[in-house]
Coordinates of C-alpha atoms and ligand atoms in Angstrom, one line a residue:
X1252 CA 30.5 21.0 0.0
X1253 CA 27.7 18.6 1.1
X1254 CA 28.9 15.9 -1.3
X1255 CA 32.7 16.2 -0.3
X1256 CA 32.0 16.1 3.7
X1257 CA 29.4 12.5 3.1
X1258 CA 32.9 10.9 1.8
X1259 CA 35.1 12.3 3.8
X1260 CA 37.9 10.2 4.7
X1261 CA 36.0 7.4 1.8
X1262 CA 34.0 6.3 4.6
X1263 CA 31.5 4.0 3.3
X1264 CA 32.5 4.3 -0.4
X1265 CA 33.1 1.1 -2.2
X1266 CA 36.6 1.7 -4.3
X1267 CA 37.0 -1.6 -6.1
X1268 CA 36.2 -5.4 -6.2
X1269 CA 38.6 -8.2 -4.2
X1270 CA 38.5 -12.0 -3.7
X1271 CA 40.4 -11.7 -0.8
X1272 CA 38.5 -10.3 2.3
X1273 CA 35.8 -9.6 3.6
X1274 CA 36.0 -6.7 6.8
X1275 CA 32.6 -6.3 9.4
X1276 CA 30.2 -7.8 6.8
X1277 CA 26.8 -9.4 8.7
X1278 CA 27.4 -12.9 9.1
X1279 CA 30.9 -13.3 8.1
X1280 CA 32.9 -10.9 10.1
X1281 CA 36.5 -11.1 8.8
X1282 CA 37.4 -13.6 6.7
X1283 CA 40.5 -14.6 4.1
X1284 CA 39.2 -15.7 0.7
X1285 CA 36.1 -17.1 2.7
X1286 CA 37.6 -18.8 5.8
X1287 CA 37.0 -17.3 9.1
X1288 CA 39.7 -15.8 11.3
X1289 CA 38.8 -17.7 13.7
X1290 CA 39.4 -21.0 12.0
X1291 CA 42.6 -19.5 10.7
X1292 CA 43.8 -17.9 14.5
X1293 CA 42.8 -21.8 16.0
X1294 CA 44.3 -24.0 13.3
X1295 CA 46.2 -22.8 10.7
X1296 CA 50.4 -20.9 10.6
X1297 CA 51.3 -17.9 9.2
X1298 CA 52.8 -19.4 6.2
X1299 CA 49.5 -21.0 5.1
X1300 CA 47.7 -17.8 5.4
X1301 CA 50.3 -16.3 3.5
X1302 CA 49.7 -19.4 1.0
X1303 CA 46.2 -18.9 0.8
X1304 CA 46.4 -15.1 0.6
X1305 CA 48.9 -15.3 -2.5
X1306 CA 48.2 -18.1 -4.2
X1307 CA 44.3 -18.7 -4.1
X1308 CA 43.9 -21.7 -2.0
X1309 CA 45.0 -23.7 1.5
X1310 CA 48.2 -25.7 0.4
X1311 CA 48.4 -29.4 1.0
X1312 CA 51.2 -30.5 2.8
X1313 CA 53.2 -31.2 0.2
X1314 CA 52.9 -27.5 -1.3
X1315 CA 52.9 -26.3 2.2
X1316 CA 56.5 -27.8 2.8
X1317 CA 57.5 -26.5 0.0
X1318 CA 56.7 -23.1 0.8
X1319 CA 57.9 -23.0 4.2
X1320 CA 61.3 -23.9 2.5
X1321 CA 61.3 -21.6 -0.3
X1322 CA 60.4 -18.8 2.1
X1323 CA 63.4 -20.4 4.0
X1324 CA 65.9 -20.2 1.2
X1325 CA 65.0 -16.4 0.5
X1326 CA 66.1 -15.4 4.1
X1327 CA 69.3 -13.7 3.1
X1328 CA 70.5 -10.3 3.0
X1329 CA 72.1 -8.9 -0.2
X1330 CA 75.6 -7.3 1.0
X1331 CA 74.6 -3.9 -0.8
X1332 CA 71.9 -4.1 1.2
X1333 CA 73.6 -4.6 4.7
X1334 CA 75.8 -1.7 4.4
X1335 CA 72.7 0.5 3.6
X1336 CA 71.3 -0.5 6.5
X1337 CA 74.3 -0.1 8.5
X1338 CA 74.7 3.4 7.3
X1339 CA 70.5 4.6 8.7
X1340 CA 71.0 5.8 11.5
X1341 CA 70.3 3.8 15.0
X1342 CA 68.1 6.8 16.1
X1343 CA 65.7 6.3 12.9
X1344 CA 62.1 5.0 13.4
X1345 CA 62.2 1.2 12.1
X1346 CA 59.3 1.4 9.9
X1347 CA 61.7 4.0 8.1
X1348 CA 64.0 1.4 7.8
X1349 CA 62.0 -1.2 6.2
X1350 CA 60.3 1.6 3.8
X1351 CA 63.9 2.4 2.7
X1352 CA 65.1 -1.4 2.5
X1353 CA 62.3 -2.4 0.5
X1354 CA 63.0 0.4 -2.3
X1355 CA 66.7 -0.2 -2.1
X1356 CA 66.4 -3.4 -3.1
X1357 CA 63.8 -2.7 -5.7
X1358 CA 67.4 -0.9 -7.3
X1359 CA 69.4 -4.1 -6.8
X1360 CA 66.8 -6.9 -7.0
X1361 CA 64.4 -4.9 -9.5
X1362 CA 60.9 -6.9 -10.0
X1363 CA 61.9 -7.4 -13.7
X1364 CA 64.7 -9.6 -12.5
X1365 CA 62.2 -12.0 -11.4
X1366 CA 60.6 -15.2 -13.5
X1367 CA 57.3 -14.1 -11.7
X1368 CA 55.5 -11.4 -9.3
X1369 CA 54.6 -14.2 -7.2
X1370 CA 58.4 -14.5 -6.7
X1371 CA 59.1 -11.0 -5.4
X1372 CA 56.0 -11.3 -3.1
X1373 CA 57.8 -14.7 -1.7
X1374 CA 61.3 -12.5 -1.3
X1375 CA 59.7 -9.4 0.4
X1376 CA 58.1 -12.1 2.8
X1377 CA 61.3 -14.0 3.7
X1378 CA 63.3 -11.3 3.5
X1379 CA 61.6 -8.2 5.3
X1380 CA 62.1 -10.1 9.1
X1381 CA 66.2 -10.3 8.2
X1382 CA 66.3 -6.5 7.1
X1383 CA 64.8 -5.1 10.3
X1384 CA 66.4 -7.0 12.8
X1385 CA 70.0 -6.8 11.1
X1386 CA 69.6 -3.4 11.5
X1387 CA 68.3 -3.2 15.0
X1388 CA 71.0 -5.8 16.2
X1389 CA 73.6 -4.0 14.4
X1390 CA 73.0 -0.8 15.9
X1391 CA 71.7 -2.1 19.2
X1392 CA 74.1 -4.4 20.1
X1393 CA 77.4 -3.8 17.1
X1394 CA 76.3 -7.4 15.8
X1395 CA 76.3 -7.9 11.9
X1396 CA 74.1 -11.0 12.5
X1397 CA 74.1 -14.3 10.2
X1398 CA 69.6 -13.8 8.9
X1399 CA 69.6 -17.3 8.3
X1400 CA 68.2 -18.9 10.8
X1401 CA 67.6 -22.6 10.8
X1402 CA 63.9 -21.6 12.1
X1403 CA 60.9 -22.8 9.8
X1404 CA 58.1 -20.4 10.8
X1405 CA 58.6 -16.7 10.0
X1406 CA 57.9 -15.7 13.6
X1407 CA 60.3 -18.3 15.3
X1408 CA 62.9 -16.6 12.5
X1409 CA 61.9 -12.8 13.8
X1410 CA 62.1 -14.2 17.5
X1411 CA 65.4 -15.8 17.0
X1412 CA 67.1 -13.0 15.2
X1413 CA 65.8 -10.5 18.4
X1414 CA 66.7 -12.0 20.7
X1415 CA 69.9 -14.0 19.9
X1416 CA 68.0 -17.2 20.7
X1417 CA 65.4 -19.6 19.9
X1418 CA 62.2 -18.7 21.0
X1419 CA 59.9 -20.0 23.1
X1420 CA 56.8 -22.8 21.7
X1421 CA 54.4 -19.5 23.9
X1422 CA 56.2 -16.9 22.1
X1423 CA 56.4 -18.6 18.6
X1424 CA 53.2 -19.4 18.2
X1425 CA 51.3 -16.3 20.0
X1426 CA 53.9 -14.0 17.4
X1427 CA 52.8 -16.5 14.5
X1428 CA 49.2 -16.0 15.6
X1429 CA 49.4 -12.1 15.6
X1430 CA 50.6 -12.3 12.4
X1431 CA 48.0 -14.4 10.6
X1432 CA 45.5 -11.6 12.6
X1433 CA 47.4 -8.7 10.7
X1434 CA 47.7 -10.9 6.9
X1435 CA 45.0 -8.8 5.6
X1436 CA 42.3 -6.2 5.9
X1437 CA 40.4 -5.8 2.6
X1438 CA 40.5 -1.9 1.5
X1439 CA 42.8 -0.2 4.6
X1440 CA 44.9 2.6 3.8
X1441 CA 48.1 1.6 3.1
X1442 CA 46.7 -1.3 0.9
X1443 CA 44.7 1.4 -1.1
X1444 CA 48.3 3.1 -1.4
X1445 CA 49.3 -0.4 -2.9
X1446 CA 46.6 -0.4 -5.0
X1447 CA 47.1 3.2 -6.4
X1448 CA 50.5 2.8 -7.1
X1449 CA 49.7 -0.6 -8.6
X1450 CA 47.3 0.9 -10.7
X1451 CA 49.8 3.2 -12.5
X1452 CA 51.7 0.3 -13.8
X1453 CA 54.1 0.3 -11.6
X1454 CA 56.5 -2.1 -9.7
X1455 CA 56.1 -4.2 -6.8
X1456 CA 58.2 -2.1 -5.0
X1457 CA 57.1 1.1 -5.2
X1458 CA 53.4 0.1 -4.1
X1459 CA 55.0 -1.7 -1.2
X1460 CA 57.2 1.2 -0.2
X1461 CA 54.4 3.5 -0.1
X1462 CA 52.2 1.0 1.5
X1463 CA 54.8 1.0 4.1
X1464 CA 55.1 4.8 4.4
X1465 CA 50.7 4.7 4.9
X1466 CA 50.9 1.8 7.5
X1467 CA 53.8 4.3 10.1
X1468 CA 51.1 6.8 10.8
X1469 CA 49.4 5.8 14.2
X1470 CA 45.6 6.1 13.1
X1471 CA 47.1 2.8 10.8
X1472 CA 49.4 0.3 11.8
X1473 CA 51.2 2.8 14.4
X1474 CA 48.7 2.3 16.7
X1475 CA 49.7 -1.0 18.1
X1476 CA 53.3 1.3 19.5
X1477 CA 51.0 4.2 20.0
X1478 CA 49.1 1.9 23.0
X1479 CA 51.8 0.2 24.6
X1480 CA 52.9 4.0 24.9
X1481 CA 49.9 4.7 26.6
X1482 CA 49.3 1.7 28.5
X1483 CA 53.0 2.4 29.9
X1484 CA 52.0 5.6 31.6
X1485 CA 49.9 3.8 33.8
X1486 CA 51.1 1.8 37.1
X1487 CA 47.3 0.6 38.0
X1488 CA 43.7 0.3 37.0
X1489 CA 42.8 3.0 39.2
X1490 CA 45.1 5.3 37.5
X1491 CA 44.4 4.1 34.2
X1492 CA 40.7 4.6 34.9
X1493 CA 41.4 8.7 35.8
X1494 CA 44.0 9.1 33.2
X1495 CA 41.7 8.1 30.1
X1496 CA 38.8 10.4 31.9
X1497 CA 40.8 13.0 31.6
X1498 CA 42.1 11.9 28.2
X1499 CA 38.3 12.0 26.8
X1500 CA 37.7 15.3 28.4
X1501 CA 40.1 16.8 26.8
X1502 CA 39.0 15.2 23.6
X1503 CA 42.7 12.9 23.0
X1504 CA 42.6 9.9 20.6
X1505 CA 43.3 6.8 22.4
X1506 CA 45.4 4.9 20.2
X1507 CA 44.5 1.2 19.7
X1508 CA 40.2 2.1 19.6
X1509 CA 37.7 2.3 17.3
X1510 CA 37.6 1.5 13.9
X1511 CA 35.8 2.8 10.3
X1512 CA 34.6 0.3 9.6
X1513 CA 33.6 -2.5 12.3
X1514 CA 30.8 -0.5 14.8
X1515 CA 31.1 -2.6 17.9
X1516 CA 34.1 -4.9 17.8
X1517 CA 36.9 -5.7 16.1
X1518 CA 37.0 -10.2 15.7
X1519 CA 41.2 -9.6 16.1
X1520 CA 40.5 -7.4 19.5
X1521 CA 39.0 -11.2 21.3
X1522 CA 41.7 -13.7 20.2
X1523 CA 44.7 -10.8 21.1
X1524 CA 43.1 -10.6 24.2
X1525 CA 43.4 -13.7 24.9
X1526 CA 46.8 -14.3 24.2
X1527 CA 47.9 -11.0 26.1
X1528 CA 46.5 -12.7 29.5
X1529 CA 47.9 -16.1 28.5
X1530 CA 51.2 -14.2 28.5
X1531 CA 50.6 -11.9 31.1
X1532 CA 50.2 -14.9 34.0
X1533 CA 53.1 -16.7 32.2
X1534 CA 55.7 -14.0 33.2
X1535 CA 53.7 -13.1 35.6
X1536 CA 53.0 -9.8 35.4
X1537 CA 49.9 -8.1 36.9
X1538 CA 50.2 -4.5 36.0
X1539 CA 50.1 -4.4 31.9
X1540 CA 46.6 -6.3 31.2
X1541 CA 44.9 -5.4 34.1
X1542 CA 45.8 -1.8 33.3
X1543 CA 44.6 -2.2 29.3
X1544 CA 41.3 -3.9 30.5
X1545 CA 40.6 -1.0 32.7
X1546 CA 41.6 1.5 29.9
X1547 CA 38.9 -1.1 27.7
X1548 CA 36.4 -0.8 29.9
X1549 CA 36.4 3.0 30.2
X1550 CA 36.1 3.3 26.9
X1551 CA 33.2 1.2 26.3
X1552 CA 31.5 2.7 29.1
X1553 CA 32.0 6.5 28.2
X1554 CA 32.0 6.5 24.7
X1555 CA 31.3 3.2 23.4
X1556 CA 34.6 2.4 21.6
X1557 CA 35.9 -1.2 21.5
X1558 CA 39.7 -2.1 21.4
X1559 CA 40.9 -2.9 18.0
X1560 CA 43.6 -5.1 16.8
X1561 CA 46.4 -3.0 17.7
X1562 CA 45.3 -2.7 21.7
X1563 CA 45.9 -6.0 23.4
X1564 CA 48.6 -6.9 20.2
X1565 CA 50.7 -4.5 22.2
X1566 CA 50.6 -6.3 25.3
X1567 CA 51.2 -10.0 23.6
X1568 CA 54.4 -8.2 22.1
X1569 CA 55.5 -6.8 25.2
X1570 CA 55.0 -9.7 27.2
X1571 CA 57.4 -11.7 24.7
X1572 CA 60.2 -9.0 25.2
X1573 CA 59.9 -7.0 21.9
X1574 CA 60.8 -3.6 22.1
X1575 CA 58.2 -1.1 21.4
X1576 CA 59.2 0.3 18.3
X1577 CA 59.2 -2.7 16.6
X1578 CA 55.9 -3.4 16.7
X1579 CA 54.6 -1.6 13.5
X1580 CA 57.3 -3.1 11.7
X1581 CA 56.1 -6.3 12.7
X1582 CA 52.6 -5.6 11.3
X1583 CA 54.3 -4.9 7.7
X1584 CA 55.9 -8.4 8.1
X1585 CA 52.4 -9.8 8.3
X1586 CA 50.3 -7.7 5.8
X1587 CA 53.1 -8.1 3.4
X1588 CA 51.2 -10.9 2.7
X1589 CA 47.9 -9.1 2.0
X1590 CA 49.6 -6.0 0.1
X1591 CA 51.1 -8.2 -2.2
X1592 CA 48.2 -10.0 -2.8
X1593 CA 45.9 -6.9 -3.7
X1594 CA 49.1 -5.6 -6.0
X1595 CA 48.5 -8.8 -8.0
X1596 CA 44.5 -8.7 -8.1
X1597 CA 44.6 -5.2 -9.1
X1598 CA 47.2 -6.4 -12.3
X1599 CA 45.1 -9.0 -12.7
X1600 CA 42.1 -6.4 -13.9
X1601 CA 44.0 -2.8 -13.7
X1602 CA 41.7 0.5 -14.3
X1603 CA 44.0 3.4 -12.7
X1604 CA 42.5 4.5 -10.4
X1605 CA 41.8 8.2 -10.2
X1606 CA 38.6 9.9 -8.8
X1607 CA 38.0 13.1 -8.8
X1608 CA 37.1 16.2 -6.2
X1609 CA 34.7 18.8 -5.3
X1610 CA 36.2 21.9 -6.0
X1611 CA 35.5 24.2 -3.3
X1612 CA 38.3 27.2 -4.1
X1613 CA 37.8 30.5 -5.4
X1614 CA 35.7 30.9 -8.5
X1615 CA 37.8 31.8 -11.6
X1616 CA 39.9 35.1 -11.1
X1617 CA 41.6 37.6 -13.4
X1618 CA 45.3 37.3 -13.8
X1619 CA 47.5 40.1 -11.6
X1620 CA 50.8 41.2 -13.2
X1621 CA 53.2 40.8 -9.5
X1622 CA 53.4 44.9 -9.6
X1623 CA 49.6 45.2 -8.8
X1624 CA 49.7 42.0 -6.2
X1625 CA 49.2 42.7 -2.2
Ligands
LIG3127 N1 39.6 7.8 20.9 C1 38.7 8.8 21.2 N2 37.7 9.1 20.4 C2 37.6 8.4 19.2 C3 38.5 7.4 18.9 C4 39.5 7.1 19.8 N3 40.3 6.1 19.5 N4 38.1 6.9 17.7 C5 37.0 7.6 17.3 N5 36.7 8.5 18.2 C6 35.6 9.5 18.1 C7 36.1 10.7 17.4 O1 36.7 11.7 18.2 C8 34.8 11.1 16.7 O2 34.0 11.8 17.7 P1 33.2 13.1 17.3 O3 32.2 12.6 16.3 O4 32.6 13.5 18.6 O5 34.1 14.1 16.7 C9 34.1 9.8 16.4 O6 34.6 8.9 17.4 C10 34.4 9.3 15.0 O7 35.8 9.2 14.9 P2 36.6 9.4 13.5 O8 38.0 9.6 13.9 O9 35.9 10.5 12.7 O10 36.3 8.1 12.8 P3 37.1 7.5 11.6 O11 36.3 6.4 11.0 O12 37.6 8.6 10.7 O13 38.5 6.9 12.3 C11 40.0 5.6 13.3 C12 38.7 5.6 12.5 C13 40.4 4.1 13.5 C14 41.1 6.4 12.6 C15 39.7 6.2 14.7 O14 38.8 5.4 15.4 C16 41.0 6.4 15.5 O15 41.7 7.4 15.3 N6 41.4 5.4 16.4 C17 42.7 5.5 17.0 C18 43.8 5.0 16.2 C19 43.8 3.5 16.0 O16 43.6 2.8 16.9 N7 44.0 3.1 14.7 C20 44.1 1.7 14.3 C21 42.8 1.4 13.6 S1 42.8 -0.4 13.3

């Protein structure tokens, strides 16, 4: 019993090797194949993360505009796939839709179709933008949208297709920002799912549908909707300030805090931050951050917790009019990037991966013919 509560949850157990990341290590903090996020959030777009992520080094420019156009070409919707989308229903959680678009077209654009892995990874990227936001225009506003936009960056594509418009040099570039923050997170749960699924042999697909289906919860990736929620119910600092006392007291989890494995702060929490107030005084709101830096310093104060990414990500999407509920989704259009990644360094050296458990049942019993049972 001792053993299985000291790794509960994994905490602390080392499950594998990667080249990709590194999470809350002393002196590097979080890093992509060895360059800081920091460097990455100032200088570099999503689409050279994704580069670096997937194929192992910073493009030049030449490779880089090569990309951005490839990921360009693979924009479009499969007609098959429309009318699936069509037919989910408009009350359905989004990250439902994209877990069920992404296995659909693993039946109509099955990985073994593909010249290369590398080439299903590029196709989820492009692609998984188009598939939620035809099916939130279609049911929000009866619009079977064009998904090709003529938009280089993935987040002035996702912008445009929301909101019927191009977006915004603010909006583009804080969305494109949030999404190199949410690329990739070394051994998180739904990459682990990946990387299980992965390590049965199986197809690109399947460990991204899963991954999908372990990102919805909100202790994952639906924490970033699970804050706004909670930010929401408050209309000032004051009230935020009693409303998370009470919260603690009676032992709630606030959504968008703490984290297993950074101990006192999250590198993603200070650059969000940042871009939630830049965004806050540009529409000029002054209920939303002050009300999540009140809720931040509560926290700290009584129990020591520290915002994570998800927190003040909430705000920089609201502030850019994105609707709540698409901002998980918006997370698997980012770590797309790092799922696919980890899919292809697990191939690259596979062991299945199966541990074992601590049994802690019954001791071995006699069998009871079903006349003699209670
Ligand atoms: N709000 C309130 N208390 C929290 C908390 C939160 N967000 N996060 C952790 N705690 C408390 C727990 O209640 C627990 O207290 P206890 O020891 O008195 O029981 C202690 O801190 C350890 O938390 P635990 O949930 O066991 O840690 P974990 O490593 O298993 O969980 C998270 C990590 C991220 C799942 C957890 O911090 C959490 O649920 N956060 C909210 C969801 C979230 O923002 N997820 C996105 C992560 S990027």
């Amino acid at each position: 019993m001792a053993a299985a509560k000291k790794t509960g949850g994994l905490a602390g157990v080392t499950a594998g090797v990667t080249h990709l990341c590194t999470v809350g290590k002393e002196g590097a903090g979080l890093t992509y194949r060895g360059y800081d996020i920091n460097d990455l959030a100032a200088n570099a777009t999503f689409e050279e993360v994704a580069y670096l992520l997937l194929h192992g080094k910073l493009p030049n420019q030449a490779e880089l505009d090569a990309y951005v156009a490839r990921i360009k070409a693979n924009r479009g919707l499969p007609e098959q796939l429309k009318t699936v989308l069509e037919m989910v229903p408009a009350a359905a959680h989004p990250m439902d839709v994209m877990r069920t678009g992404v296995s659909f077209l693993g039946n109509i654009e099955p990985e073994g179709d593909f010249p290369d892995e590398g080439d299903v990874a590029d196709r989820l990227l492009a692609c998984l933008p188009s598939m939620l936001l035809y099916w939130h225009r279609f049911h929000a506003d009866g619009e079977r949208i064009d998904t090709e936009t003529g938009d280089d960056s993935i987040a002035g594509h996702f912008l445009h297709l929301l909101h019927d418009a191009p977006p915004k040099e603010l909006h583009r570039k804080s969305l494109d920002t949030t999404l190199i923050l949410y690329a990739e997170h070394e051994f998180n749960a739904s990459t682990f799912t990946a990387r299980v699924i992965t390590g049965t042999l199986s197809d690109m697909h399947s460990a991204v549908t899963g991954a999908i289906g372990a990102l919805r919860g909100p202790l994952h990736g639906g924490a970033n909707e699970a804050a706004m929620d909670l930010i929401s119910l408050y209309d000032t600092p004051e009230e935020a300030v009693a409303g998370i006392h009470g919260k603690l007291a009676s032992k709630d989890k606030i959504m968008g805090f703490g984290h297993r494995v950074y101990t006192t702060a999250d590198p993603r929490n200070t650059i969000n931050k940042k871009m939630a107030k830049a965004l806050a005084d540009d529409v000029g709101n002054t209920v939303i951050y002050p009300v999540s830096e009140a809720i931040e310093k509560v926290m700290w104060d009584e129990k020591k917790l520290f915002a994570n990414a998800d927190f003040f990500a909430a705000n920089v999407y609201h502030f850019m009019g994105i609707p709540t509920y698409l901002f998980t989704p918006i997370f698997v259009c980012a770590r797309i990037t790092g799922w696919a990644a980890h899919i292809m360094e697990q191939r690259a050296d596979n062991k299945l991966i199966r541990p074992t458990a601590d049994y802690v049942g019954p001791p071995l019993q006699d069998w009871v013919v079903i006349e003699d049972r209670d």
